[in-house]
Amino acid sequence: LLFFSQKIVTVKLSGSVKDDTKTVRSFSVIDNREDKELGTIIHKKDSYRFEFANNDFKKSLEDYLHSSNKNLVGSKDFVFYIEGLKVFSEEEQGMALPKADLTISAFVFKDNHFYYLDRISRVITPNVNLPKTPLGLSITITNTLADFIKNSFKEKPSEIAITEAELPNYATIIKKDLFVFQNDQIKDGVYPSYKTFFNGEPLKGYELIKNGKNEVVRAKKGDERLPAYKMFAYVENGKI
């Protein structure tokens, strides 16, 4: 019999996320996850449960943003929209590698509408300079969120207005509206982000893979794989 002890890994948001652009007036966070638990992984026979302080991602992120930005002087109201964060492990080269599936978006809120800025939606593994451990994964989650936040300050908002009721389906709305807007110039291919879709810059060398129902399940390029749910959009024969 194997007996596992459970340990807690607290994801500590640290490091500066100061608004150097001086464009932000306020911050808010919306947590749209149905399951607020981050999850548990097994590493070297021990169980590690991940959590934020007080088991509250929303408050931890709000506190993190305000701790670096105590004197806001801009005019934009920023909203960070949490869509998913789950930890898990996968066998790679004979060992269980800790990973996290993270999806979070940024918007500017103006005149009761949300205007898309940026999104990150990918599976995270510990950075190359960190141990392949639960602690290494927690640090990487923090670093990934910090980089995303700082990059969001520099992005130009979309001109497509999204209501609060439409937020859960914002990606579909943006894709359709953008496609109509630039239908005469959109290229076939895989688009991993809003920015690549808006600029008409599909990933190079990727081909779409379909299942028996003719549904796209992934794109591949050599040994690289991109699951359909991680794509912002794909265009085939001029159709989205």
C-alpha positions as CSV (number, residue, x, y, z in Angstrom):
1,L,0.0,0.0,0.0
2,L,1.1,3.6,-0.7
3,F,0.4,6.3,1.8
4,F,0.5,9.9,0.6
5,S,0.8,12.9,2.9
6,Q,-0.8,16.2,1.6
7,K,1.2,19.4,1.5
8,I,-0.1,22.9,0.6
9,V,1.5,24.9,-2.1
10,T,0.5,28.6,-1.8
11,V,0.8,30.5,-5.1
12,K,2.3,33.8,-3.9
13,L,1.9,36.7,-6.3
14,S,5.0,38.7,-6.0
15,G,7.2,41.1,-8.0
16,S,6.2,44.4,-9.4
17,V,3.3,44.8,-11.9
18,K,3.4,48.6,-11.9
19,D,1.7,50.5,-14.6
20,D,4.6,52.2,-16.2
21,T,2.4,53.5,-19.0
22,K,0.5,55.6,-16.5
23,T,-2.8,54.9,-18.3
24,V,-4.7,52.9,-15.6
25,R,-7.3,54.5,-13.3
26,S,-8.6,51.4,-11.6
27,F,-8.4,47.6,-11.4
28,S,-11.0,45.0,-10.9
29,V,-11.1,41.2,-11.2
30,I,-13.9,38.9,-12.3
31,D,-13.5,35.2,-11.5
32,N,-15.7,33.2,-14.0
33,R,-14.5,29.7,-13.0
34,E,-17.2,27.3,-11.9
35,D,-14.7,25.3,-9.9
36,K,-12.6,27.7,-7.7
37,E,-10.2,24.9,-6.6
38,L,-6.8,24.9,-8.2
39,G,-6.4,21.1,-7.9
40,T,-4.0,18.6,-6.4
41,I,-1.0,16.8,-8.0
42,I,1.1,13.8,-6.8
43,H,4.9,14.4,-6.8
44,K,7.3,11.8,-5.4
45,K,4.6,10.0,-3.5
46,D,3.4,13.2,-1.8
47,S,0.1,15.0,-2.6
48,Y,0.3,18.8,-3.2
49,R,-2.8,20.9,-3.1
50,F,-2.4,24.3,-4.7
51,E,-4.1,27.4,-3.5
52,F,-3.9,31.2,-3.3
53,A,-3.9,33.1,0.0
54,N,-7.3,32.4,1.8
55,N,-8.0,30.1,-1.2
56,D,-9.2,33.2,-3.1
57,F,-7.7,33.9,-6.5
58,K,-9.8,36.9,-7.2
59,K,-8.8,38.8,-4.0
60,S,-5.2,37.7,-4.3
61,L,-5.0,39.1,-7.8
62,E,-6.7,42.4,-6.7
63,D,-4.4,42.8,-3.8
64,Y,-1.4,42.1,-6.0
65,L,-2.4,44.7,-8.6
66,H,-3.1,47.4,-5.9
67,S,0.1,46.7,-4.0
68,S,2.2,47.7,-7.1
69,N,-0.1,50.6,-8.1
70,K,-1.0,52.7,-5.1
71,N,-1.1,56.0,-6.9
72,L,-3.0,55.5,-10.2
73,V,-3.1,58.5,-12.5
74,G,-4.5,57.2,-15.7
75,S,-8.0,57.2,-17.3
76,K,-8.6,53.5,-18.1
77,D,-10.5,51.0,-16.0
78,F,-8.8,47.6,-16.3
79,V,-10.6,44.3,-15.8
80,F,-8.9,41.0,-15.5
81,Y,-11.3,38.1,-16.4
82,I,-10.2,34.7,-14.9
83,E,-11.5,31.9,-17.1
84,G,-9.5,28.9,-15.8
85,L,-6.6,27.7,-13.7
86,K,-6.1,24.0,-12.9
87,V,-2.9,22.1,-11.9
88,F,-2.2,18.5,-13.0
89,S,0.7,16.3,-13.9
90,E,1.7,14.3,-16.9
91,E,4.3,11.6,-17.4
92,E,7.3,12.8,-19.4
93,Q,10.5,10.9,-19.8
94,G,9.6,8.6,-16.9
95,M,8.7,11.3,-14.4
96,A,5.5,13.1,-13.5
97,L,5.9,16.7,-14.6
98,P,3.7,19.3,-12.8
99,K,1.7,21.5,-15.1
100,A,-1.1,24.2,-15.0
101,D,-3.7,25.0,-17.5
102,L,-4.2,28.8,-17.3
103,T,-6.7,31.1,-19.1
104,I,-7.1,34.7,-18.2
105,S,-8.1,37.8,-20.3
106,A,-7.8,41.5,-19.9
107,F,-10.2,44.2,-20.9
108,V,-10.8,48.0,-20.6
109,F,-14.2,48.9,-19.1
110,K,-15.7,52.0,-20.7
111,D,-19.3,53.2,-20.9
112,N,-20.7,50.0,-19.4
113,H,-18.9,47.8,-22.0
114,F,-15.7,45.7,-22.1
115,Y,-13.1,46.2,-24.7
116,Y,-10.7,43.3,-25.2
117,L,-7.0,43.8,-24.7
118,D,-5.2,40.5,-24.4
119,R,-5.5,36.8,-23.4
120,I,-3.3,34.0,-22.3
121,S,-4.6,30.5,-22.7
122,R,-2.0,27.7,-22.4
123,V,-0.5,24.9,-20.4
124,I,2.4,26.0,-18.2
125,T,5.3,23.9,-17.1
126,P,8.1,25.0,-14.7
127,N,10.5,27.5,-16.3
128,V,13.8,26.0,-17.5
129,N,15.7,27.6,-14.7
130,L,13.4,26.3,-12.0
131,P,13.1,22.8,-10.5
132,K,10.4,20.5,-12.0
133,T,8.5,20.5,-8.8
134,P,5.3,21.9,-7.4
135,L,7.2,24.9,-6.0
136,G,8.8,25.4,-9.4
137,L,5.3,25.4,-11.0
138,S,3.9,27.8,-8.5
139,I,6.7,30.3,-9.2
140,T,6.1,29.9,-12.9
141,I,2.4,30.6,-12.5
142,T,3.3,33.8,-10.7
143,N,5.8,34.9,-13.3
144,T,3.4,34.1,-16.1
145,L,0.6,36.2,-14.5
146,A,3.0,39.1,-13.9
147,D,4.2,39.1,-17.5
148,F,0.7,39.0,-18.8
149,I,-0.5,41.9,-16.6
150,K,2.5,44.1,-17.6
151,N,2.0,43.3,-21.3
152,S,-1.7,44.1,-21.0
153,F,-1.0,47.7,-20.0
154,K,0.7,48.2,-23.4
155,E,-2.0,46.7,-25.6
156,K,-4.5,48.7,-27.6
157,P,-8.1,47.9,-26.8
158,S,-10.3,46.3,-29.4
159,E,-13.1,48.5,-30.9
160,I,-15.7,45.7,-30.4
161,A,-17.9,46.5,-27.4
162,I,-18.9,43.5,-25.2
163,T,-21.6,43.7,-22.6
164,E,-21.3,42.0,-19.2
165,A,-23.8,39.4,-20.2
166,E,-21.8,38.6,-23.3
167,L,-18.5,38.2,-21.5
168,P,-18.6,34.4,-21.2
169,N,-18.9,34.2,-25.0
170,Y,-16.6,37.2,-25.8
171,A,-14.2,35.2,-27.9
172,T,-16.9,34.0,-30.3
173,I,-18.3,37.5,-30.7
174,I,-14.9,39.1,-31.4
175,K,-14.0,36.4,-33.9
176,K,-17.3,36.8,-35.8
177,D,-17.1,40.6,-35.8
178,L,-13.5,40.7,-36.9
179,F,-14.1,38.2,-39.6
180,V,-16.8,40.3,-41.1
181,F,-14.7,43.4,-40.8
182,Q,-11.7,41.9,-42.7
183,N,-13.3,39.1,-44.6
184,D,-11.7,40.3,-47.9
185,Q,-8.2,39.8,-46.5
186,I,-8.3,37.0,-43.9
187,K,-6.0,34.1,-44.7
188,D,-6.5,30.4,-44.1
189,G,-4.7,29.1,-41.1
190,V,-4.5,28.8,-37.4
191,Y,-4.6,31.9,-35.2
192,P,-3.5,31.4,-31.6
193,S,-4.5,34.9,-30.4
194,Y,-6.7,37.9,-31.0
195,K,-3.7,39.9,-32.1
196,T,-2.6,37.4,-34.8
197,F,-6.2,37.2,-36.0
198,F,-6.6,41.0,-36.2
199,N,-3.3,41.3,-38.0
200,G,-4.1,38.4,-40.4
201,E,-1.0,36.5,-39.3
202,P,-1.7,32.7,-39.0
203,L,0.9,30.4,-37.6
204,K,3.3,29.2,-40.3
205,G,3.5,25.5,-41.2
206,Y,0.6,24.2,-39.1
207,E,-2.1,21.9,-40.6
208,L,-5.5,21.2,-39.2
209,I,-6.3,17.7,-37.9
210,K,-9.9,16.5,-37.8
211,N,-11.8,13.6,-36.2
212,G,-14.2,11.2,-37.8
213,K,-17.0,13.8,-37.6
214,N,-14.9,16.3,-39.6
215,E,-14.4,18.4,-36.5
216,V,-11.1,20.1,-36.0
217,V,-9.4,18.7,-32.9
218,R,-5.9,20.1,-33.2
219,A,-3.3,21.6,-35.4
220,K,0.2,20.2,-35.9
221,K,3.6,21.2,-37.2
222,G,6.1,18.4,-37.0
223,D,6.0,17.2,-33.4
224,E,4.3,20.3,-32.2
225,R,0.6,20.1,-31.3
226,L,-2.0,22.8,-30.6
227,P,-5.4,21.6,-29.4
228,A,-8.5,23.3,-30.9
229,Y,-9.6,24.8,-27.6
230,K,-6.3,26.7,-27.3
231,M,-6.8,28.4,-30.7
232,F,-8.3,31.8,-30.9
233,A,-9.7,30.9,-34.3
234,Y,-8.9,28.9,-37.4
235,V,-9.9,29.7,-41.0
236,E,-10.3,27.1,-43.7
237,N,-11.3,27.7,-47.3
238,G,-12.1,31.3,-46.3
239,K,-14.5,30.3,-43.6
240,I,-14.1,30.7,-39.8
